[in-house]
Short mmCIF file of C-alpha atoms in Angstrom, two decimals:
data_model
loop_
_atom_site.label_atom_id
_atom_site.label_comp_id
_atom_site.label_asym_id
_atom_site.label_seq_id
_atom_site.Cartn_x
_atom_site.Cartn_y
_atom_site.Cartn_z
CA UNK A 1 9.50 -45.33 -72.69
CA UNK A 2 10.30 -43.53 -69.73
CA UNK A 3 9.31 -44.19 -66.18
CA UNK A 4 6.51 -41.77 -66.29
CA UNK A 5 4.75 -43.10 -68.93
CA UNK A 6 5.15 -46.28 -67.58
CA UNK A 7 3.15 -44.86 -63.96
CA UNK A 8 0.69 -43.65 -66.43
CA UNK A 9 -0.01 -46.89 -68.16
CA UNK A 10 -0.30 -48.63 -64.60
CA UNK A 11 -2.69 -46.42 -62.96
CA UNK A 12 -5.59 -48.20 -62.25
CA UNK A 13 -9.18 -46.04 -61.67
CA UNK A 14 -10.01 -45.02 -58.30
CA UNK A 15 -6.73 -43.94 -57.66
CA UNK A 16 -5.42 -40.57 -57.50
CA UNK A 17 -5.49 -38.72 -61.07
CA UNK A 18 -8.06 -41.21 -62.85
CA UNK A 19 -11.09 -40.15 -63.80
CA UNK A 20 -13.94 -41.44 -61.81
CA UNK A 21 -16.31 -44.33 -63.42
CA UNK A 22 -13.65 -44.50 -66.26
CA UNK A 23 -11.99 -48.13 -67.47
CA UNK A 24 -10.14 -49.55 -69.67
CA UNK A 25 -10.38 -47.67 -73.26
CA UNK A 26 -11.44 -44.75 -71.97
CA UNK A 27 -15.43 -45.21 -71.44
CA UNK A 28 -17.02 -44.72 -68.76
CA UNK A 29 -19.20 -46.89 -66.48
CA UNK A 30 -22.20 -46.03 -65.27
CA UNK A 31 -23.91 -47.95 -62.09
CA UNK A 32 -27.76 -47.62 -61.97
CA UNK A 33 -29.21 -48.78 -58.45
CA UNK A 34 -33.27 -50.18 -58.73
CA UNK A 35 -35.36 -48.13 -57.33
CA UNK A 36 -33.30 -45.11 -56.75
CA UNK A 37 -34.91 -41.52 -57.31
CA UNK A 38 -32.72 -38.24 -58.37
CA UNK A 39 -30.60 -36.13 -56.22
CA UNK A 40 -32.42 -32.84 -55.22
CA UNK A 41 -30.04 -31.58 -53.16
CA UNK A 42 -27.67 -28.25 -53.09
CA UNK A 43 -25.82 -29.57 -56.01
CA UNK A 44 -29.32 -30.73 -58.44
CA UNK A 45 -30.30 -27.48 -57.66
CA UNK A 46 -27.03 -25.84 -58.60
CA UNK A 47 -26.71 -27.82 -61.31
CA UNK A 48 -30.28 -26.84 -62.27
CA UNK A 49 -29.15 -23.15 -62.04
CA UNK A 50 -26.67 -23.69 -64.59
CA UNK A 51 -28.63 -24.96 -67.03
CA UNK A 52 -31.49 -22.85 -66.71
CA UNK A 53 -34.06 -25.48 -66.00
CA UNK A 54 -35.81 -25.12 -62.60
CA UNK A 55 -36.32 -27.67 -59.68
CA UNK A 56 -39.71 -27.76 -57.99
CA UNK A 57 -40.43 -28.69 -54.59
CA UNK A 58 -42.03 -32.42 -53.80
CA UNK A 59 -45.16 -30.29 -52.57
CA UNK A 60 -45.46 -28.38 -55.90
CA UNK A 61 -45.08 -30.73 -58.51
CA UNK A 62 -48.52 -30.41 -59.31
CA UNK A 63 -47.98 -26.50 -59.82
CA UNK A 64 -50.11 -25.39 -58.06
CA UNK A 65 -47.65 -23.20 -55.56
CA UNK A 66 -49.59 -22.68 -52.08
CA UNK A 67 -48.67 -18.93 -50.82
CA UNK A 68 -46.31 -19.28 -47.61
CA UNK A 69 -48.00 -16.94 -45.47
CA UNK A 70 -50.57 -19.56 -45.92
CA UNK A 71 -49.32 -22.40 -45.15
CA UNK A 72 -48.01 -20.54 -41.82
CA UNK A 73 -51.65 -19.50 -40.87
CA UNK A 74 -52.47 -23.24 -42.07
CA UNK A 75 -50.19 -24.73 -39.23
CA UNK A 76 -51.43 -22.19 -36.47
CA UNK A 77 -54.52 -22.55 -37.60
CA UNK A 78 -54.52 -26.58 -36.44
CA UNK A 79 -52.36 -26.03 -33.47
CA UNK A 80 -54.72 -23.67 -32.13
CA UNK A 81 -57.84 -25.43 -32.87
CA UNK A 82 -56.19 -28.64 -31.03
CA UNK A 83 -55.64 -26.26 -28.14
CA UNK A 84 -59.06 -25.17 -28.28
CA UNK A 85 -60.36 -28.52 -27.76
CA UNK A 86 -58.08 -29.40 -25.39
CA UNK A 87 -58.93 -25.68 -23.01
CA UNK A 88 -62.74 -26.90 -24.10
CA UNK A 89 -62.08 -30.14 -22.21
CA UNK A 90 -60.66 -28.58 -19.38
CA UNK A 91 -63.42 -26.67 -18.52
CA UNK A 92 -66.04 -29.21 -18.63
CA UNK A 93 -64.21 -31.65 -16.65
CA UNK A 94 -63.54 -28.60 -13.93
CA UNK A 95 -67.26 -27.71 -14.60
CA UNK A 96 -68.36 -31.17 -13.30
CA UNK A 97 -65.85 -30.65 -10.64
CA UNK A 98 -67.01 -27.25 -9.55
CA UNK A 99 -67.55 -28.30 -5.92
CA UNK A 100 -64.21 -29.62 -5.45
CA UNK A 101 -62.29 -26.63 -7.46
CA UNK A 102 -64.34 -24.31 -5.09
CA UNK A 103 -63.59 -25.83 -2.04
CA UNK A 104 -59.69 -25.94 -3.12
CA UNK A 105 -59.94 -22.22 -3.94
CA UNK A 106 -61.42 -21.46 -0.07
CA UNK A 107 -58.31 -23.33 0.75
CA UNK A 108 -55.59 -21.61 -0.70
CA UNK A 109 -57.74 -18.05 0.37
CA UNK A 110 -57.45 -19.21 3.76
CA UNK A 111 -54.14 -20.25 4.03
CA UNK A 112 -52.65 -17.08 2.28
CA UNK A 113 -54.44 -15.46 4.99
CA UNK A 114 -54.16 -17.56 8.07
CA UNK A 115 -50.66 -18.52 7.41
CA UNK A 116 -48.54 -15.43 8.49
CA UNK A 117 -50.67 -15.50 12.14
CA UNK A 118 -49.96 -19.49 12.50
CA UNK A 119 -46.64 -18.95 11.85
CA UNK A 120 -46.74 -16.12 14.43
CA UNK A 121 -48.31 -18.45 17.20
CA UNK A 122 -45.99 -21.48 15.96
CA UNK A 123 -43.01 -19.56 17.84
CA UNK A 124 -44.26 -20.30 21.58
CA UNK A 125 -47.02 -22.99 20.63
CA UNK A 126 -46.08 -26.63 18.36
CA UNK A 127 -46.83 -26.19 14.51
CA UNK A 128 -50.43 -28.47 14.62
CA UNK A 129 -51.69 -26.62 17.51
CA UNK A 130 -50.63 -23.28 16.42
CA UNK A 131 -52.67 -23.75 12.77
CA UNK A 132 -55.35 -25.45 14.53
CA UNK A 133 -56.12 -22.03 17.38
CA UNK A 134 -55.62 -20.18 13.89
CA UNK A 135 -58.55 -21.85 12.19
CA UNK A 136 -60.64 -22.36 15.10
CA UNK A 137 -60.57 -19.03 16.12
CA UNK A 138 -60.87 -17.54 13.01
CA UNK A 139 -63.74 -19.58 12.02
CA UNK A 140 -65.71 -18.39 15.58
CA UNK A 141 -65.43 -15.09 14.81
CA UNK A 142 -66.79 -15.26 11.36
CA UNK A 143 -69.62 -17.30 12.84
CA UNK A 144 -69.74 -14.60 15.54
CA UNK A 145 -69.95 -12.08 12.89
CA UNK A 146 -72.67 -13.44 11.31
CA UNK A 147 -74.73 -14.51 14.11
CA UNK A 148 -74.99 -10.76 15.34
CA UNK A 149 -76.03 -9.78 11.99
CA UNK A 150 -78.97 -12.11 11.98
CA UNK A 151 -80.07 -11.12 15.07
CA UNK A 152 -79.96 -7.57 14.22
CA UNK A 153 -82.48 -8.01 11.04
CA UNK A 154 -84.43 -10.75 13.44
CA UNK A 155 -84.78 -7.94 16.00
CA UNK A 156 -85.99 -4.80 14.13
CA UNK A 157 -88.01 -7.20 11.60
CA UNK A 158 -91.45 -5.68 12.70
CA UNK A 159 -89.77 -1.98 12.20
CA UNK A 160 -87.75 -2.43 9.06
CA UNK A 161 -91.30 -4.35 7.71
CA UNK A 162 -93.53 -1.32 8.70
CA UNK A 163 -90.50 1.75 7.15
CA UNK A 164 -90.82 0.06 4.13
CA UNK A 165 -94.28 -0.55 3.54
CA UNK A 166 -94.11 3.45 4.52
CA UNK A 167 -91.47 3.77 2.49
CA UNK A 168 -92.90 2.55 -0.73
CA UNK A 169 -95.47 4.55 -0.34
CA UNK A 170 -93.54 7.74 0.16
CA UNK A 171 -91.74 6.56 -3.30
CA UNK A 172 -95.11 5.99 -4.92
CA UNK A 173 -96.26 9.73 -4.27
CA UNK A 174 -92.64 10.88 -4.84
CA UNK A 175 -92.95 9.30 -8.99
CA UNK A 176 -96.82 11.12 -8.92
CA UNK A 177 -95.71 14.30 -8.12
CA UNK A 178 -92.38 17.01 -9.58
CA UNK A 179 -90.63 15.67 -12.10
CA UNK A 180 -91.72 12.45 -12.67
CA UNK A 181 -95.83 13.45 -12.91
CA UNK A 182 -96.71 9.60 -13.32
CA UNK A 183 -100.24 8.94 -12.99
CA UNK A 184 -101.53 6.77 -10.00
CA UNK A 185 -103.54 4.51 -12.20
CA UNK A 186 -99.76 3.40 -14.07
CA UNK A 187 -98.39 2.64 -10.31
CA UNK A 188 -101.78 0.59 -9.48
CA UNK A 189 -101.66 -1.63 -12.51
CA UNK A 190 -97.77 -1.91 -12.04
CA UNK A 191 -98.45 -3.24 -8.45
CA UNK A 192 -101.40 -5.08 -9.33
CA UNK A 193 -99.56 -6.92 -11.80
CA UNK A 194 -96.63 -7.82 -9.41
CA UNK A 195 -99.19 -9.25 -7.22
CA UNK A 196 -100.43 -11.81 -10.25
CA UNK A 197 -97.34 -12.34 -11.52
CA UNK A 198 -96.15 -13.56 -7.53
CA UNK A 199 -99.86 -15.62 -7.18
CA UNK A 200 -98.86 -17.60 -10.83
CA UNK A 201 -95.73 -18.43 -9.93
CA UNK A 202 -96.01 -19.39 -6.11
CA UNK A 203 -94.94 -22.81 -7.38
CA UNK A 204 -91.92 -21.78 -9.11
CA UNK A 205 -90.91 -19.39 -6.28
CA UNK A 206 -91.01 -22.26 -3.79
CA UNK A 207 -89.20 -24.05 -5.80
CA UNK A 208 -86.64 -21.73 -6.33
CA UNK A 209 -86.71 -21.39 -2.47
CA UNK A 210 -85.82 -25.39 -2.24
CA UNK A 211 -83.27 -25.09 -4.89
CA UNK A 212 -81.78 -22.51 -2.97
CA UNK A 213 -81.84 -24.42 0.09
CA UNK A 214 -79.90 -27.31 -1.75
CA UNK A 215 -76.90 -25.10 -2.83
CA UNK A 216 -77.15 -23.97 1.05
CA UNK A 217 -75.83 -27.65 1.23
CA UNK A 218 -73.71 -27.85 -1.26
CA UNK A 219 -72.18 -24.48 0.03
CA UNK A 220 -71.67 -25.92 3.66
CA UNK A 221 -69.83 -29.38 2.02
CA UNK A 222 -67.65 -26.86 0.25
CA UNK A 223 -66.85 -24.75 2.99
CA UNK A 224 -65.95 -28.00 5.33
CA UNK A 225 -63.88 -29.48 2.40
CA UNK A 226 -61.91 -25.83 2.49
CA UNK A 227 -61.07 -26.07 6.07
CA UNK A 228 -60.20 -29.59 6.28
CA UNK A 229 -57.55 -29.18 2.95
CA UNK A 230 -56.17 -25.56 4.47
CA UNK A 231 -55.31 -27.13 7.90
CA UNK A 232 -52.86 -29.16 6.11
CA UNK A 233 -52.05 -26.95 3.64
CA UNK A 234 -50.77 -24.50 6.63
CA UNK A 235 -49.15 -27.30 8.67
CA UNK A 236 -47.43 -28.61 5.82
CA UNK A 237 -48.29 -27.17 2.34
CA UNK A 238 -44.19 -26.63 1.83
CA UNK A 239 -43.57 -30.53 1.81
CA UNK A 240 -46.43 -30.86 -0.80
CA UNK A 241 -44.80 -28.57 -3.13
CA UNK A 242 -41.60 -29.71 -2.84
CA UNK A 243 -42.91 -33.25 -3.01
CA UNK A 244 -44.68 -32.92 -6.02
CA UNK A 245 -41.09 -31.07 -7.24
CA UNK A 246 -39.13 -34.41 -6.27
CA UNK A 247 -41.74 -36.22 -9.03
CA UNK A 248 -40.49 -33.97 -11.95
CA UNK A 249 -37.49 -34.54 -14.12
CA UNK A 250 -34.06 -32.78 -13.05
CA UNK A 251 -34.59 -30.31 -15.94
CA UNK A 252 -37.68 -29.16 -15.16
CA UNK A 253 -37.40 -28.80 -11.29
CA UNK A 254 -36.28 -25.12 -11.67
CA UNK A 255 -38.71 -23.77 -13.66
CA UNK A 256 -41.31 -25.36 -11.79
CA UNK A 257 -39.88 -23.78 -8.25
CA UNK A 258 -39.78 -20.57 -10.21
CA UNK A 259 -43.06 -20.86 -11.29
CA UNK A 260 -44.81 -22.19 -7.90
CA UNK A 261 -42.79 -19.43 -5.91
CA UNK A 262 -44.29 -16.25 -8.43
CA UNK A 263 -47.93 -18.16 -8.35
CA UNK A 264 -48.18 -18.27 -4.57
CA UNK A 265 -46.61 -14.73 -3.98
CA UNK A 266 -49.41 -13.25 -6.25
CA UNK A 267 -52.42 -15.34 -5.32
CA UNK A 268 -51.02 -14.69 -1.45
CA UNK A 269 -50.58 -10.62 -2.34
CA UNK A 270 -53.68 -10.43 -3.91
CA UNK A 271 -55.93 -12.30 -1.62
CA UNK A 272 -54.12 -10.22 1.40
CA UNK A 273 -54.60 -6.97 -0.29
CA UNK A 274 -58.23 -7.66 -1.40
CA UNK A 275 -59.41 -7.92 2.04
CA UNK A 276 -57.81 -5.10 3.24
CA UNK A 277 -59.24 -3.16 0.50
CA UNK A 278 -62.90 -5.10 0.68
CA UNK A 279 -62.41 -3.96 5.03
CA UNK A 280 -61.78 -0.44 3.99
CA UNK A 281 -64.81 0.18 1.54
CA UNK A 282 -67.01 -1.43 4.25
CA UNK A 283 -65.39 0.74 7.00
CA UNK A 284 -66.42 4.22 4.51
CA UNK A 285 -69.57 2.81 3.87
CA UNK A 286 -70.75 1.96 7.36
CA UNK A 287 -70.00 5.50 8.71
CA UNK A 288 -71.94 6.85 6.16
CA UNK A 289 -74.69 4.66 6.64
CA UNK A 290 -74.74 5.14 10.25
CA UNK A 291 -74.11 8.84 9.88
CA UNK A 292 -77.20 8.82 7.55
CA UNK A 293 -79.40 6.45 9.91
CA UNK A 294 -80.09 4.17 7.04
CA UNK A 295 -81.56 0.87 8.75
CA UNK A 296 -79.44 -2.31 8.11
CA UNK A 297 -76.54 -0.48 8.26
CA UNK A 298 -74.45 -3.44 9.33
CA UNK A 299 -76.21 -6.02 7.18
CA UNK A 300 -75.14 -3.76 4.30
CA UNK A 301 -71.89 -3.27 5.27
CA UNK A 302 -71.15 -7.04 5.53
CA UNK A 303 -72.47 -6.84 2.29
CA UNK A 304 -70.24 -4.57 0.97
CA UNK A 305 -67.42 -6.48 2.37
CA UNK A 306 -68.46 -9.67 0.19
CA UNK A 307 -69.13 -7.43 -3.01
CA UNK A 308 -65.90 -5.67 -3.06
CA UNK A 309 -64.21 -9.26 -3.65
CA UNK A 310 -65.64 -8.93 -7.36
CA UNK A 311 -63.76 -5.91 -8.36
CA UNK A 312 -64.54 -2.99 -10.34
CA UNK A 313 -68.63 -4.01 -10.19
CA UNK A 314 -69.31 -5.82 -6.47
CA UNK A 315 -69.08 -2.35 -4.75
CA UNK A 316 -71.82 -0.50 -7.06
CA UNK A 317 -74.17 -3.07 -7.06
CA UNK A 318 -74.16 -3.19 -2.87
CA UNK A 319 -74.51 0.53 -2.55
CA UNK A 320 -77.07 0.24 -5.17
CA UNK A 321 -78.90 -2.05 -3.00
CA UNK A 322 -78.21 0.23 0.12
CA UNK A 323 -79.67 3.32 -1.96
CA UNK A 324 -83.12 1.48 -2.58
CA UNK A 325 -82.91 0.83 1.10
CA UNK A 326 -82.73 4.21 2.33
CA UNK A 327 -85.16 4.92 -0.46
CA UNK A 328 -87.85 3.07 1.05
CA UNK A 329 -86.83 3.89 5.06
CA UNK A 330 -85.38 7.11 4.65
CA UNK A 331 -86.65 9.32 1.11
CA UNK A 332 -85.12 10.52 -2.04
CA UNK A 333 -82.82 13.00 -0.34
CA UNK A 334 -80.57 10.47 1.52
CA UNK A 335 -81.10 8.13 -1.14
CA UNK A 336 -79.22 10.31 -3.75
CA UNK A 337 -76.81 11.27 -1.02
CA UNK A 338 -75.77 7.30 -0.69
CA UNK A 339 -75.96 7.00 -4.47
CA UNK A 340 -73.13 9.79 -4.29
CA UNK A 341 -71.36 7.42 -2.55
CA UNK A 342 -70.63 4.78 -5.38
CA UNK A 343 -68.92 7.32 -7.34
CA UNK A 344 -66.87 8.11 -4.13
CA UNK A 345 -65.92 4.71 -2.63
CA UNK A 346 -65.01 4.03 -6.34
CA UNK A 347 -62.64 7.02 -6.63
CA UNK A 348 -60.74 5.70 -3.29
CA UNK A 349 -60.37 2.52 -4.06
CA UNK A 350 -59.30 2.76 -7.91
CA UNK A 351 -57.00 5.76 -7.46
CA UNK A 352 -55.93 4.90 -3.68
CA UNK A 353 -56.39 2.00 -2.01
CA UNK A 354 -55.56 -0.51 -5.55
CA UNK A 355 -52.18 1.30 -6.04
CA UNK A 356 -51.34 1.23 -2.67
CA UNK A 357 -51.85 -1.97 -1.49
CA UNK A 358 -52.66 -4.47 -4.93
CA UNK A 359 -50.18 -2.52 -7.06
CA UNK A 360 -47.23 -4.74 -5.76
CA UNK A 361 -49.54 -8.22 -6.50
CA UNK A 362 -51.59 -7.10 -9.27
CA UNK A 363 -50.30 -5.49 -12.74
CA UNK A 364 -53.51 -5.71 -14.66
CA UNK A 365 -54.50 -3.22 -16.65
CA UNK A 366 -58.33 -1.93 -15.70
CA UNK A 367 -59.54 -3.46 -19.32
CA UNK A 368 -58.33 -6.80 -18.63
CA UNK A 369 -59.31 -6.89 -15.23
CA UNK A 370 -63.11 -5.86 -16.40
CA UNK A 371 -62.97 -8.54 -19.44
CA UNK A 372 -62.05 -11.26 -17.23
CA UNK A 373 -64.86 -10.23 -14.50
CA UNK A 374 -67.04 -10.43 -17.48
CA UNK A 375 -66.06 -13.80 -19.01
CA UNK A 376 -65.43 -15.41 -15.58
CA UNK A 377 -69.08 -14.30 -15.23
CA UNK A 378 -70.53 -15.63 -18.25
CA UNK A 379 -68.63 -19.48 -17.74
CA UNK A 380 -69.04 -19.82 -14.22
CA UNK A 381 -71.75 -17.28 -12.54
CA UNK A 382 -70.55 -15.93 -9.25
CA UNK A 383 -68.11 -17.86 -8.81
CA UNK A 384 -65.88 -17.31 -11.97
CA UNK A 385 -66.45 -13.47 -11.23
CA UNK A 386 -64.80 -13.65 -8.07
CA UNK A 387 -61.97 -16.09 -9.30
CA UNK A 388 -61.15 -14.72 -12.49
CA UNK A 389 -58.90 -11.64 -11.55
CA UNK A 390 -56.67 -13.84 -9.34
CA UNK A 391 -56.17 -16.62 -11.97
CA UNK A 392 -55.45 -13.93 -14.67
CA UNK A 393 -52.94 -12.49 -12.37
CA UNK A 394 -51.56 -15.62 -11.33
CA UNK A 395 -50.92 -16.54 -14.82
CA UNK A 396 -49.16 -13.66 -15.79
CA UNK A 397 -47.10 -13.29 -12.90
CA UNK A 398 -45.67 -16.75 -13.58
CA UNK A 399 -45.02 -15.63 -17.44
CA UNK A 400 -43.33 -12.79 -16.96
CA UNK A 401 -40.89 -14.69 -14.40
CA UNK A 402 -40.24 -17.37 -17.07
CA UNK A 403 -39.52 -15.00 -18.97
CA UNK A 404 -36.61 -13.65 -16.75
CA UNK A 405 -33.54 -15.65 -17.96
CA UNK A 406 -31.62 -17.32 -15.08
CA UNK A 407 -28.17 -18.02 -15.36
CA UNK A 408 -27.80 -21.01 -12.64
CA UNK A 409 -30.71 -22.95 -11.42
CA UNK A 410 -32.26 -22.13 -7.96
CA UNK A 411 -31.59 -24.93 -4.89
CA UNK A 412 -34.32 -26.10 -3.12
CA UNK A 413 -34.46 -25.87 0.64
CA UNK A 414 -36.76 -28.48 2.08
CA UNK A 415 -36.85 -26.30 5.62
CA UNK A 416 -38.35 -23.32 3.79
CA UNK A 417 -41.58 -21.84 3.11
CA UNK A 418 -42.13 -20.84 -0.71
CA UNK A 419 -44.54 -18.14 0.82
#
């Protein structure tokens, strides 16, 4: 016997050239763990493919195979119900906090526009007293503003009371005569029922009136709350940010900076740009008025002003209220010729006066912007028309500039402004 079939006799199993699970004789032994299941991996499957016989998944063993386009519109499906309720809480805990969301909004509008002119006056004057003159000031000439608007309507209350009641009646014998031909009788029952409908409801009316008075409050708290949170927002709203920066992971501090930086620049822009567009419709519109001698042609420009902040439908409805107002004082003819001027003031400022100076701020397109008028409308009244452009905006500026990939993360300078 040589030496070879000697190392052949030797070999033991496990080593190299046995056959595994093999002993003595030949047979082989076979170790079955409790418990243990069959493999279903790459090889059971390959395996499987060899022989023919197929292996189902653990999800289809009852064969009943669920389509996989389903089971993808399955797992949105939840995600997006969960984020449904989640939006759905959202709003009814800011809903409950509407005072204090509206008083933060003032805020930021007043520092976006206030800031540039209290950092102008912090260059000869020290930071505090520079935003305080800023405020101050700014807040006496709104005041101002106002005050010589009341006392306009105050003063000519006796002659604006006696054009309209003139007025109306020039409009009643305008609808009896060409083209209208409606019969005097119609416009006596139409005013006679007014006058019942106003003697029922003198209780509800009044109320009303107190209800009225109570937002009044609630308007004033919010407007105090505003001033009080933008005076330190301009003194020191950069420290805040960069604060609240300091509290978030390493990771995260980037995308965050990135994030404030495109939020503020667009809620700044627009805010900026939406005066100076809301100034120049009131500018067009109080020539015209004056030109026409309309009465309460400054009352309706202020008006104007504070419609144009709801865009695409605040300047229509003022001048619709201005053409029933030179209806009544001033006849059909300049009534018509002020109802020309929706269409007009709506020309410049969609073609001109958006593109110029929102185009830079604001890349909505004009069905977005009127869908979120609408639905800001219908959640919040008011005051989710006049807030829902800017949050829409602000939104997608910051996705589109997470969306710009960034090679190296951003430093933060403590010393500057994110404006």
């Amino acid at each position: 016997m040589d030496d070879g079939s000697r190392r052949s006799q030797r070999q033991q199993p496990g080593e190299p050239g046995s056959r595994p699970g093999s002993g003595r004789g030949g047979r082989r032994r076979r170790y079955v763990v409790p418990a243990s299941r069959p493999a279903r991996g790459v090889g059971a499957k390959a395996r499987a493919r060899t022989t023919g016989t197929a292996v189902r998944p653990a999800g289809d063993r009852d064969g009943a195979a669920v389509n996989r386009g389903l089971r993808v519109a399955a797992a949105y499906a939840w995600r997006l119900l969960l984020l449904g309720v989640a939006v759905y809480a959202v709003f009814t805990i800011l809903g409950r906090l509407q005072l204090v969301g509206v008083a933060l909004f003032l805020a930021l509008v007043v520092t976006s526009v206030l800031r540039p002119l209290a950092d102008l006056l912090a260059r000869r004057l020290p930071r505090a007293a520079a935003v305080a003159l800023s405020v101050v000031g700014s807040l006496i000439a709104v005041l101002g503003l106002l005050g010589l608007v009341g006392g306009l309507i105050a003063g000519e209350s006796t002659r604006l009371g006696q054009e309209f009641s003139g007025g109306i009646g020039r409009i009643q014998r305008w609808l009896e005569g060409s083209p209208f031909h409606v019969s005097h009788s119609l416009l006596s029952d139409l005013q006679g029922k007014v006058s019942t409908f106003v003697s029922q409801h003198r209780s509800e009316l009044i109320s009303s009136v107190l209800s009225g008075a109570g937002r009044l409050v609630e308007v004033l708290t919010a407007a105090a709350l505003a001033l009080f949170c933008s005076f330190f927002f301009m003194h020191s709203g950069d420290k805040y940010w960069y604060w609240f920066q300091d509290l978030l992971p390493e990771s995260a501090q980037d995308t965050w900076g990135r994030a404030g930086r495109a939020a503020w620049r667009t809620f700044a822009g627009y805010t900026r740009g939406i005066i100076i567009v809301a100034a120049s419709n009131a500018v067009l519109v109080g020539i015209a008025l004056f030109a026409l001698r309309v009465p309460l042609a400054l009352p309706l420009m202020l008006l104007e002003f504070f419609a144009a902040f709801i865009p695409l439908i605040g300047s229509p409805i003022a001048l619709a209220v201005a053409t029933v107002v030179a209806l009544a004082a001033r006849g059909p003819v300049i009534a018509i010729v002020v109802l020309a001027l929706i269409v007009i003031v709506g020309q410049i400022e969609g073609h001109v006066l958006h593109p110029l100076v929102l185009g830079w701020a604001v890349r909505l397109h004009p069905v977005v912007v009127a869908l979120s008028v609408i639905t800001g409308t219908i959640l919040a009244g008011v005051v989710g028309a006049v807030v829902s452009v800017p949050m829409v905006s602000v939104a997608w500026s910051v996705l589109s500039e997470l969306r710009i990939p960034r090679t190296r993360p951003e430093t933060n300078h403590p010393g500057r402004s994110p404006d």
